[in-house]
């Protein structure tokens, strides 16, 4: 194997040395590494919301209380109508 072909080659984290000695110089460390950039991008993606998610949250903020209100009114209405004796009401039935 000609060692001149290997001089100046770029290696990254996870490179496999198949045979021989591997001497390398670190060109990026800490926050400038590719892995650190990937981690930063993933963290930003997890903490930010997509515009459609913001719209869904806004709609849910109004929709959920509205549904609870309508459900409560319906419950009260059916509870009151359950105690009313309909035979005393002046209703004519068409047959």
PDB file of N, CA and C in Angstrom:
ATOM      1  N   UNK A   1       0.851  -1.174   0.000  1.00  0.00           N
ATOM      2  CA  UNK A   1       0.000   0.000   0.000  1.00  0.00           C
ATOM      3  C   UNK A   1       0.891   1.230   0.000  1.00  0.00           C
ATOM      4  N   UNK A   2       0.537   2.189  -0.798  1.00  0.00           N
ATOM      5  CA  UNK A   2       1.310   3.425  -0.899  1.00  0.00           C
ATOM      6  C   UNK A   2       0.802   4.400   0.149  1.00  0.00           C
ATOM      7  N   UNK A   3       1.635   4.792   1.107  1.00  0.00           N
ATOM      8  CA  UNK A   3       1.218   5.686   2.185  1.00  0.00           C
ATOM      9  C   UNK A   3       0.955   7.100   1.681  1.00  0.00           C
ATOM     10  N   UNK A   4       1.508   7.483   0.552  1.00  0.00           N
ATOM     11  CA  UNK A   4       1.277   8.817   0.010  1.00  0.00           C
ATOM     12  C   UNK A   4      -0.191   9.036  -0.346  1.00  0.00           C
ATOM     13  N   UNK A   5      -0.885   7.973  -0.690  1.00  0.00           N
ATOM     14  CA  UNK A   5      -2.312   8.110  -0.999  1.00  0.00           C
ATOM     15  C   UNK A   5      -3.125   8.437   0.240  1.00  0.00           C
ATOM     16  N   UNK A   6      -2.618   8.076   1.389  1.00  0.00           N
ATOM     17  CA  UNK A   6      -3.360   8.302   2.620  1.00  0.00           C
ATOM     18  C   UNK A   6      -3.052   9.653   3.251  1.00  0.00           C
ATOM     19  N   UNK A   7      -1.936  10.258   2.889  1.00  0.00           N
ATOM     20  CA  UNK A   7      -1.601  11.548   3.472  1.00  0.00           C
ATOM     21  C   UNK A   7      -2.622  12.596   3.041  1.00  0.00           C
ATOM     22  N   UNK A   8      -3.121  13.356   4.001  1.00  0.00           N
ATOM     23  CA  UNK A   8      -4.065  14.422   3.697  1.00  0.00           C
ATOM     24  C   UNK A   8      -5.507  13.966   3.591  1.00  0.00           C
ATOM     25  N   UNK A   9      -5.750  12.680   3.754  1.00  0.00           N
ATOM     26  CA  UNK A   9      -7.133  12.187   3.714  1.00  0.00           C
ATOM     27  C   UNK A   9      -7.890  12.677   4.930  1.00  0.00           C
ATOM     28  N   UNK A  10      -9.153  12.888   4.772  1.00  0.00           N
ATOM     29  CA  UNK A  10     -10.004  13.372   5.860  1.00  0.00           C
ATOM     30  C   UNK A  10     -10.668  12.181   6.531  1.00  0.00           C
ATOM     31  N   UNK A  11     -10.617  12.149   7.836  1.00  0.00           N
ATOM     32  CA  UNK A  11     -11.324  11.120   8.606  1.00  0.00           C
ATOM     33  C   UNK A  11     -12.313  11.826   9.514  1.00  0.00           C
ATOM     34  N   UNK A  12     -13.398  11.156   9.787  1.00  0.00           N
ATOM     35  CA  UNK A  12     -14.410  11.707  10.690  1.00  0.00           C
ATOM     36  C   UNK A  12     -14.649  10.716  11.813  1.00  0.00           C
ATOM     37  N   UNK A  13     -15.341  11.141  12.842  1.00  0.00           N
ATOM     38  CA  UNK A  13     -15.647  10.260  13.957  1.00  0.00           C
ATOM     39  C   UNK A  13     -16.375   9.025  13.457  1.00  0.00           C
ATOM     40  N   UNK A  14     -15.917   7.864  13.897  1.00  0.00           N
ATOM     41  CA  UNK A  14     -16.520   6.623  13.458  1.00  0.00           C
ATOM     42  C   UNK A  14     -15.792   5.999  12.288  1.00  0.00           C
ATOM     43  N   UNK A  15     -14.715   6.613  11.818  1.00  0.00           N
ATOM     44  CA  UNK A  15     -13.919   6.018  10.741  1.00  0.00           C
ATOM     45  C   UNK A  15     -13.257   4.747  11.249  1.00  0.00           C
ATOM     46  N   UNK A  16     -13.113   3.771  10.373  1.00  0.00           N
ATOM     47  CA  UNK A  16     -12.527   2.495  10.754  1.00  0.00           C
ATOM     48  C   UNK A  16     -11.132   2.380  10.138  1.00  0.00           C
ATOM     49  N   UNK A  17     -10.186   2.101  10.989  1.00  0.00           N
ATOM     50  CA  UNK A  17      -8.820   1.861  10.531  1.00  0.00           C
ATOM     51  C   UNK A  17      -8.698   0.373  10.265  1.00  0.00           C
ATOM     52  N   UNK A  18      -8.606  -0.015   8.995  1.00  0.00           N
ATOM     53  CA  UNK A  18      -8.598  -1.428   8.665  1.00  0.00           C
ATOM     54  C   UNK A  18      -7.244  -2.072   8.901  1.00  0.00           C
ATOM     55  N   UNK A  19      -6.175  -1.353   8.692  1.00  0.00           N
ATOM     56  CA  UNK A  19      -4.857  -1.929   8.952  1.00  0.00           C
ATOM     57  C   UNK A  19      -3.825  -0.816   9.073  1.00  0.00           C
ATOM     58  N   UNK A  20      -2.859  -1.029   9.942  1.00  0.00           N
ATOM     59  CA  UNK A  20      -1.766  -0.085  10.093  1.00  0.00           C
ATOM     60  C   UNK A  20      -2.025   0.968  11.144  1.00  0.00           C
ATOM     61  N   UNK A  21      -1.106   1.904  11.200  1.00  0.00           N
ATOM     62  CA  UNK A  21      -1.150   2.989  12.171  1.00  0.00           C
ATOM     63  C   UNK A  21      -1.861   4.185  11.546  1.00  0.00           C
ATOM     64  N   UNK A  22      -2.660   4.849  12.308  1.00  0.00           N
ATOM     65  CA  UNK A  22      -3.408   6.006  11.806  1.00  0.00           C
ATOM     66  C   UNK A  22      -3.026   7.214  12.643  1.00  0.00           C
ATOM     67  N   UNK A  23      -2.356   8.159  12.044  1.00  0.00           N
ATOM     68  CA  UNK A  23      -2.006   9.411  12.705  1.00  0.00           C
ATOM     69  C   UNK A  23      -2.913  10.493  12.158  1.00  0.00           C
ATOM     70  N   UNK A  24      -3.537  11.236  13.044  1.00  0.00           N
ATOM     71  CA  UNK A  24      -4.456  12.267  12.575  1.00  0.00           C
ATOM     72  C   UNK A  24      -4.338  13.511  13.425  1.00  0.00           C
ATOM     73  N   UNK A  25      -4.779  14.609  12.865  1.00  0.00           N
ATOM     74  CA  UNK A  25      -4.796  15.893  13.552  1.00  0.00           C
ATOM     75  C   UNK A  25      -6.242  16.357  13.635  1.00  0.00           C
ATOM     76  N   UNK A  26      -6.652  16.746  14.822  1.00  0.00           N
ATOM     77  CA  UNK A  26      -8.021  17.240  15.014  1.00  0.00           C
ATOM     78  C   UNK A  26      -8.121  18.651  14.447  1.00  0.00           C
ATOM     79  N   UNK A  27      -9.043  18.844  13.518  1.00  0.00           N
ATOM     80  CA  UNK A  27      -9.234  20.169  12.919  1.00  0.00           C
ATOM     81  C   UNK A  27     -10.451  20.870  13.504  1.00  0.00           C
ATOM     82  N   UNK A  28     -11.389  20.109  14.045  1.00  0.00           N
ATOM     83  CA  UNK A  28     -12.582  20.676  14.670  1.00  0.00           C
ATOM     84  C   UNK A  28     -12.795  19.996  16.014  1.00  0.00           C
ATOM     85  N   UNK A  29     -13.020  20.800  17.037  1.00  0.00           N
ATOM     86  CA  UNK A  29     -13.284  20.241  18.362  1.00  0.00           C
ATOM     87  C   UNK A  29     -14.445  20.978  18.997  1.00  0.00           C
ATOM     88  N   UNK A  30     -15.065  20.346  19.954  1.00  0.00           N
ATOM     89  CA  UNK A  30     -16.113  20.992  20.732  1.00  0.00           C
ATOM     90  C   UNK A  30     -17.331  21.349  19.910  1.00  0.00           C
ATOM     91  N   UNK A  31     -17.706  22.620  19.941  1.00  0.00           N
ATOM     92  CA  UNK A  31     -18.931  23.101  19.310  1.00  0.00           C
ATOM     93  C   UNK A  31     -18.868  23.137  17.785  1.00  0.00           C
ATOM     94  N   UNK A  32     -17.679  23.022  17.209  1.00  0.00           N
ATOM     95  CA  UNK A  32     -17.559  23.114  15.753  1.00  0.00           C
ATOM     96  C   UNK A  32     -17.608  21.754  15.061  1.00  0.00           C
ATOM     97  N   UNK A  33     -17.732  20.674  15.834  1.00  0.00           N
ATOM     98  CA  UNK A  33     -17.783  19.351  15.216  1.00  0.00           C
ATOM     99  C   UNK A  33     -19.141  19.135  14.558  1.00  0.00           C
ATOM    100  N   UNK A  34     -19.154  18.224  13.614  1.00  0.00           N
ATOM    101  CA  UNK A  34     -20.406  17.894  12.921  1.00  0.00           C
ATOM    102  C   UNK A  34     -21.430  17.348  13.897  1.00  0.00           C
ATOM    103  N   UNK A  35     -20.989  16.500  14.813  1.00  0.00           N
ATOM    104  CA  UNK A  35     -21.909  15.929  15.791  1.00  0.00           C
ATOM    105  C   UNK A  35     -22.524  17.013  16.670  1.00  0.00           C
ATOM    106  N   UNK A  36     -21.735  17.975  17.101  1.00  0.00           N
ATOM    107  CA  UNK A  36     -22.258  19.065  17.925  1.00  0.00           C
ATOM    108  C   UNK A  36     -23.273  19.896  17.147  1.00  0.00           C
ATOM    109  N   UNK A  37     -23.017  20.106  15.854  1.00  0.00           N
ATOM    110  CA  UNK A  37     -23.970  20.857  15.034  1.00  0.00           C
ATOM    111  C   UNK A  37     -25.270  20.088  14.874  1.00  0.00           C
ATOM    112  N   UNK A  38     -25.188  18.767  14.690  1.00  0.00           N
ATOM    113  CA  UNK A  38     -26.401  17.947  14.568  1.00  0.00           C
ATOM    114  C   UNK A  38     -27.199  18.003  15.863  1.00  0.00           C
ATOM    115  N   UNK A  39     -26.517  17.877  16.990  1.00  0.00           N
ATOM    116  CA  UNK A  39     -27.200  17.936  18.293  1.00  0.00           C
ATOM    117  C   UNK A  39     -27.883  19.286  18.459  1.00  0.00           C
ATOM    118  N   UNK A  40     -27.223  20.376  18.099  1.00  0.00           N
ATOM    119  CA  UNK A  40     -27.810  21.707  18.222  1.00  0.00           C
ATOM    120  C   UNK A  40     -29.051  21.844  17.335  1.00  0.00           C
ATOM    121  N   UNK A  41     -28.982  21.346  16.102  1.00  0.00           N
ATOM    122  CA  UNK A  41     -30.131  21.418  15.200  1.00  0.00           C
ATOM    123  C   UNK A  41     -31.313  20.602  15.716  1.00  0.00           C
ATOM    124  N   UNK A  42     -31.034  19.433  16.276  1.00  0.00           N
ATOM    125  CA  UNK A  42     -32.111  18.600  16.835  1.00  0.00           C
ATOM    126  C   UNK A  42     -32.746  19.295  18.028  1.00  0.00           C
ATOM    127  N   UNK A  43     -31.935  19.894  18.891  1.00  0.00           N
ATOM    128  CA  UNK A  43     -32.478  20.615  20.049  1.00  0.00           C
ATOM    129  C   UNK A  43     -33.352  21.784  19.608  1.00  0.00           C
ATOM    130  N   UNK A  44     -32.917  22.524  18.589  1.00  0.00           N
ATOM    131  CA  UNK A  44     -33.712  23.645  18.085  1.00  0.00           C
ATOM    132  C   UNK A  44     -35.025  23.157  17.486  1.00  0.00           C
ATOM    133  N   UNK A  45     -34.979  22.037  16.778  1.00  0.00           N
ATOM    134  CA  UNK A  45     -36.191  21.498  16.161  1.00  0.00           C
ATOM    135  C   UNK A  45     -37.179  21.022  17.217  1.00  0.00           C
ATOM    136  N   UNK A  46     -36.680  20.484  18.318  1.00  0.00           N
ATOM    137  CA  UNK A  46     -37.563  19.992  19.373  1.00  0.00           C
ATOM    138  C   UNK A  46     -38.182  21.122  20.178  1.00  0.00           C
ATOM    139  N   UNK A  47     -37.494  22.236  20.317  1.00  0.00           N
ATOM    140  CA  UNK A  47     -38.019  23.320  21.138  1.00  0.00           C
ATOM    141  C   UNK A  47     -38.904  24.283  20.360  1.00  0.00           C
ATOM    142  N   UNK A  48     -38.783  24.297  19.043  1.00  0.00           N
ATOM    143  CA  UNK A  48     -39.607  25.215  18.258  1.00  0.00           C
ATOM    144  C   UNK A  48     -40.836  24.490  17.722  1.00  0.00           C
ATOM    145  N   UNK A  49     -41.891  25.265  17.482  1.00  0.00           N
ATOM    146  CA  UNK A  49     -43.130  24.707  16.948  1.00  0.00           C
ATOM    147  C   UNK A  49     -43.291  25.128  15.501  1.00  0.00           C
ATOM    148  N   UNK A  50     -43.860  24.228  14.733  1.00  0.00           N
ATOM    149  CA  UNK A  50     -44.174  24.554  13.351  1.00  0.00           C
ATOM    150  C   UNK A  50     -45.345  25.535  13.335  1.00  0.00           C
ATOM    151  N   UNK A  51     -45.460  26.365  12.305  1.00  0.00           N
ATOM    152  CA  UNK A  51     -46.569  27.317  12.240  1.00  0.00           C
ATOM    153  C   UNK A  51     -47.940  26.648  12.312  1.00  0.00           C
ATOM    154  N   UNK A  52     -48.091  25.472  11.709  1.00  0.00           N
ATOM    155  CA  UNK A  52     -49.378  24.784  11.751  1.00  0.00           C
ATOM    156  C   UNK A  52     -49.687  24.316  13.169  1.00  0.00           C
ATOM    157  N   UNK A  53     -48.648  23.954  13.932  1.00  0.00           N
ATOM    158  CA  UNK A  53     -48.860  23.546  15.319  1.00  0.00           C
ATOM    159  C   UNK A  53     -49.287  24.741  16.164  1.00  0.00           C
ATOM    160  N   UNK A  54     -48.734  25.912  15.896  1.00  0.00           N
ATOM    161  CA  UNK A  54     -49.157  27.112  16.623  1.00  0.00           C
ATOM    162  C   UNK A  54     -50.620  27.423  16.329  1.00  0.00           C
ATOM    163  N   UNK A  55     -51.042  27.264  15.062  1.00  0.00           N
ATOM    164  CA  UNK A  55     -52.438  27.493  14.703  1.00  0.00           C
ATOM    165  C   UNK A  55     -53.339  26.472  15.390  1.00  0.00           C
ATOM    166  N   UNK A  56     -52.922  25.207  15.414  1.00  0.00           N
ATOM    167  CA  UNK A  56     -53.716  24.161  16.075  1.00  0.00           C
ATOM    168  C   UNK A  56     -53.858  24.446  17.568  1.00  0.00           C
ATOM    169  N   UNK A  57     -52.804  24.913  18.202  1.00  0.00           N
ATOM    170  CA  UNK A  57     -52.870  25.249  19.630  1.00  0.00           C
ATOM    171  C   UNK A  57     -53.828  26.411  19.872  1.00  0.00           C
ATOM    172  N   UNK A  58     -53.817  27.392  18.989  1.00  0.00           N
ATOM    173  CA  UNK A  58     -54.708  28.539  19.138  1.00  0.00           C
ATOM    174  C   UNK A  58     -56.173  28.116  18.979  1.00  0.00           C
ATOM    175  N   UNK A  59     -56.448  27.287  17.983  1.00  0.00           N
ATOM    176  CA  UNK A  59     -57.818  26.805  17.762  1.00  0.00           C
ATOM    177  C   UNK A  59     -58.274  25.953  18.940  1.00  0.00           C
ATOM    178  N   UNK A  60     -57.397  25.066  19.422  1.00  0.00           N
ATOM    179  CA  UNK A  60     -57.743  24.213  20.564  1.00  0.00           C
ATOM    180  C   UNK A  60     -58.005  25.046  21.811  1.00  0.00           C
ATOM    181  N   UNK A  61     -57.337  26.173  21.939  1.00  0.00           N
ATOM    182  CA  UNK A  61     -57.554  27.055  23.089  1.00  0.00           C
ATOM    183  C   UNK A  61     -58.973  27.606  23.142  1.00  0.00           C
ATOM    184  N   UNK A  62     -59.618  27.745  21.992  1.00  0.00           N
ATOM    185  CA  UNK A  62     -61.010  28.199  21.956  1.00  0.00           C
ATOM    186  C   UNK A  62     -61.981  27.023  21.849  1.00  0.00           C
ATOM    187  N   UNK A  63     -61.613  25.996  21.093  1.00  0.00           N
ATOM    188  CA  UNK A  63     -62.521  24.894  20.805  1.00  0.00           C
ATOM    189  C   UNK A  63     -62.823  24.068  22.053  1.00  0.00           C
ATOM    190  N   UNK A  64     -61.814  23.736  22.827  1.00  0.00           N
ATOM    191  CA  UNK A  64     -62.011  22.887  24.006  1.00  0.00           C
ATOM    192  C   UNK A  64     -62.923  23.556  25.038  1.00  0.00           C
ATOM    193  N   UNK A  65     -62.706  24.817  25.413  1.00  0.00           N
ATOM    194  CA  UNK A  65     -63.647  25.442  26.349  1.00  0.00           C
ATOM    195  C   UNK A  65     -65.072  25.538  25.780  1.00  0.00           C
ATOM    196  N   UNK A  66     -65.193  25.772  24.473  1.00  0.00           N
ATOM    197  CA  UNK A  66     -66.512  25.836  23.842  1.00  0.00           C
ATOM    198  C   UNK A  66     -67.232  24.495  23.960  1.00  0.00           C
ATOM    199  N   UNK A  67     -66.538  23.406  23.683  1.00  0.00           N
ATOM    200  CA  UNK A  67     -67.148  22.075  23.773  1.00  0.00           C
ATOM    201  C   UNK A  67     -67.538  21.766  25.213  1.00  0.00           C
ATOM    202  N   UNK A  68     -66.705  22.119  26.166  1.00  0.00           N
ATOM    203  CA  UNK A  68     -67.042  21.889  27.577  1.00  0.00           C
ATOM    204  C   UNK A  68     -68.261  22.709  27.971  1.00  0.00           C
ATOM    205  N   UNK A  69     -68.346  23.956  27.512  1.00  0.00           N
ATOM    206  CA  UNK A  69     -69.499  24.801  27.815  1.00  0.00           C
ATOM    207  C   UNK A  69     -70.781  24.211  27.223  1.00  0.00           C
ATOM    208  N   UNK A  70     -70.745  23.828  25.956  1.00  0.00           N
ATOM    209  CA  UNK A  70     -71.933  23.255  25.306  1.00  0.00           C
ATOM    210  C   UNK A  70     -72.332  21.949  25.986  1.00  0.00           C
ATOM    211  N   UNK A  71     -71.375  21.148  26.378  1.00  0.00           N
ATOM    212  CA  UNK A  71     -71.669  19.895  27.074  1.00  0.00           C
ATOM    213  C   UNK A  71     -72.345  20.155  28.418  1.00  0.00           C
ATOM    214  N   UNK A  72     -71.860  21.144  29.135  1.00  0.00           N
ATOM    215  CA  UNK A  72     -72.450  21.488  30.432  1.00  0.00           C
ATOM    216  C   UNK A  72     -73.877  22.000  30.263  1.00  0.00           C
ATOM    217  N   UNK A  73     -74.097  22.862  29.278  1.00  0.00           N
ATOM    218  CA  UNK A  73     -75.448  23.370  29.015  1.00  0.00           C
ATOM    219  C   UNK A  73     -76.379  22.224  28.631  1.00  0.00           C
ATOM    220  N   UNK A  74     -75.893  21.296  27.822  1.00  0.00           N
ATOM    221  CA  UNK A  74     -76.703  20.140  27.430  1.00  0.00           C
ATOM    222  C   UNK A  74     -77.040  19.275  28.642  1.00  0.00           C
ATOM    223  N   UNK A  75     -76.068  19.037  29.512  1.00  0.00           N
ATOM    224  CA  UNK A  75     -76.305  18.250  30.720  1.00  0.00           C
ATOM    225  C   UNK A  75     -77.365  18.915  31.598  1.00  0.00           C
ATOM    226  N   UNK A  76     -77.230  20.222  31.797  1.00  0.00           N
ATOM    227  CA  UNK A  76     -78.209  20.947  32.618  1.00  0.00           C
ATOM    228  C   UNK A  76     -79.582  20.883  31.965  1.00  0.00           C
ATOM    229  N   UNK A  77     -79.641  21.062  30.646  1.00  0.00           N
ATOM    230  CA  UNK A  77     -80.919  21.008  29.939  1.00  0.00           C
ATOM    231  C   UNK A  77     -81.591  19.653  30.067  1.00  0.00           C
ATOM    232  N   UNK A  78     -80.854  18.587  29.855  1.00  0.00           N
ATOM    233  CA  UNK A  78     -81.434  17.250  29.971  1.00  0.00           C
ATOM    234  C   UNK A  78     -81.794  16.918  31.423  1.00  0.00           C
ATOM    235  N   UNK A  79     -81.033  17.414  32.371  1.00  0.00           N
ATOM    236  CA  UNK A  79     -81.349  17.172  33.781  1.00  0.00           C
ATOM    237  C   UNK A  79     -82.652  17.868  34.146  1.00  0.00           C
ATOM    238  N   UNK A  80     -82.809  19.119  33.718  1.00  0.00           N
ATOM    239  CA  UNK A  80     -84.046  19.859  34.010  1.00  0.00           C
ATOM    240  C   UNK A  80     -85.235  19.213  33.297  1.00  0.00           C
ATOM    241  N   UNK A  81     -85.063  18.846  32.036  1.00  0.00           N
ATOM    242  CA  UNK A  81     -86.183  18.254  31.304  1.00  0.00           C
ATOM    243  C   UNK A  81     -86.539  16.876  31.839  1.00  0.00           C
ATOM    244  N   UNK A  82     -85.617  16.213  32.502  1.00  0.00           N
ATOM    245  CA  UNK A  82     -85.912  14.913  33.103  1.00  0.00           C
ATOM    246  C   UNK A  82     -86.816  15.025  34.309  1.00  0.00           C
ATOM    247  N   UNK A  83     -86.817  16.178  34.972  1.00  0.00           N
ATOM    248  CA  UNK A  83     -87.657  16.381  36.142  1.00  0.00           C
ATOM    249  C   UNK A  83     -89.006  16.995  35.796  1.00  0.00           C
ATOM    250  N   UNK A  84     -89.185  17.454  34.580  1.00  0.00           N
ATOM    251  CA  UNK A  84     -90.441  18.069  34.180  1.00  0.00           C
ATOM    252  C   UNK A  84     -91.412  16.966  33.771  1.00  0.00           C
ATOM    253  N   UNK A  85     -92.629  17.036  34.308  1.00  0.00           N
ATOM    254  CA  UNK A  85     -93.658  16.067  33.942  1.00  0.00           C
ATOM    255  C   UNK A  85     -94.354  16.576  32.687  1.00  0.00           C
ATOM    256  N   UNK A  86     -94.110  15.925  31.560  1.00  0.00           N
ATOM    257  CA  UNK A  86     -94.629  16.377  30.283  1.00  0.00           C
ATOM    258  C   UNK A  86     -96.143  16.208  30.152  1.00  0.00           C
ATOM    259  N   UNK A  87     -96.748  15.375  30.985  1.00  0.00           N
ATOM    260  CA  UNK A  87     -98.207  15.176  30.882  1.00  0.00           C
ATOM    261  C   UNK A  87     -98.979  16.422  31.331  1.00  0.00           C
ATOM    262  N   UNK A  88     -98.368  17.305  32.067  1.00  0.00           N
ATOM    263  CA  UNK A  88     -99.028  18.539  32.526  1.00  0.00           C
ATOM    264  C   UNK A  88     -98.870  19.678  31.528  1.00  0.00           C
ATOM    265  N   UNK A  89     -98.057  19.498  30.520  1.00  0.00           N
ATOM    266  CA  UNK A  89     -97.856  20.551  29.547  1.00  0.00           C
ATOM    267  C   UNK A  89     -98.960  20.520  28.489  1.00  0.00           C
ATOM    268  N   UNK A  90     -99.421  21.692  28.063  1.00  0.00           N
ATOM    269  CA  UNK A  90    -100.502  21.761  27.067  1.00  0.00           C
ATOM    270  C   UNK A  90     -99.956  21.466  25.651  1.00  0.00           C
ATOM    271  N   UNK A  91     -99.695  20.197  25.388  1.00  0.00           N
ATOM    272  CA  UNK A  91     -99.188  19.801  24.081  1.00  0.00           C
ATOM    273  C   UNK A  91    -100.247  18.939  23.413  1.00  0.00           C
ATOM    274  N   UNK A  92    -100.553  19.273  22.162  1.00  0.00           N
ATOM    275  CA  UNK A  92    -101.502  18.441  21.419  1.00  0.00           C
ATOM    276  C   UNK A  92    -100.723  17.506  20.510  1.00  0.00           C
ATOM    277  N   UNK A  93    -101.173  16.274  20.464  1.00  0.00           N
ATOM    278  CA  UNK A  93    -100.503  15.285  19.660  1.00  0.00           C
ATOM    279  C   UNK A  93    -101.351  14.992  18.449  1.00  0.00           C
ATOM    280  N   UNK A  94    -100.769  15.101  17.275  1.00  0.00           N
ATOM    281  CA  UNK A  94    -101.486  14.812  16.026  1.00  0.00           C
ATOM    282  C   UNK A  94    -101.260  13.361  15.680  1.00  0.00           C
ATOM    283  N   UNK A  95    -102.368  12.657  15.465  1.00  0.00           N
ATOM    284  CA  UNK A  95    -102.271  11.242  15.124  1.00  0.00           C
ATOM    285  C   UNK A  95    -102.717  11.016  13.716  1.00  0.00           C
TER     286      UNK A  95
END
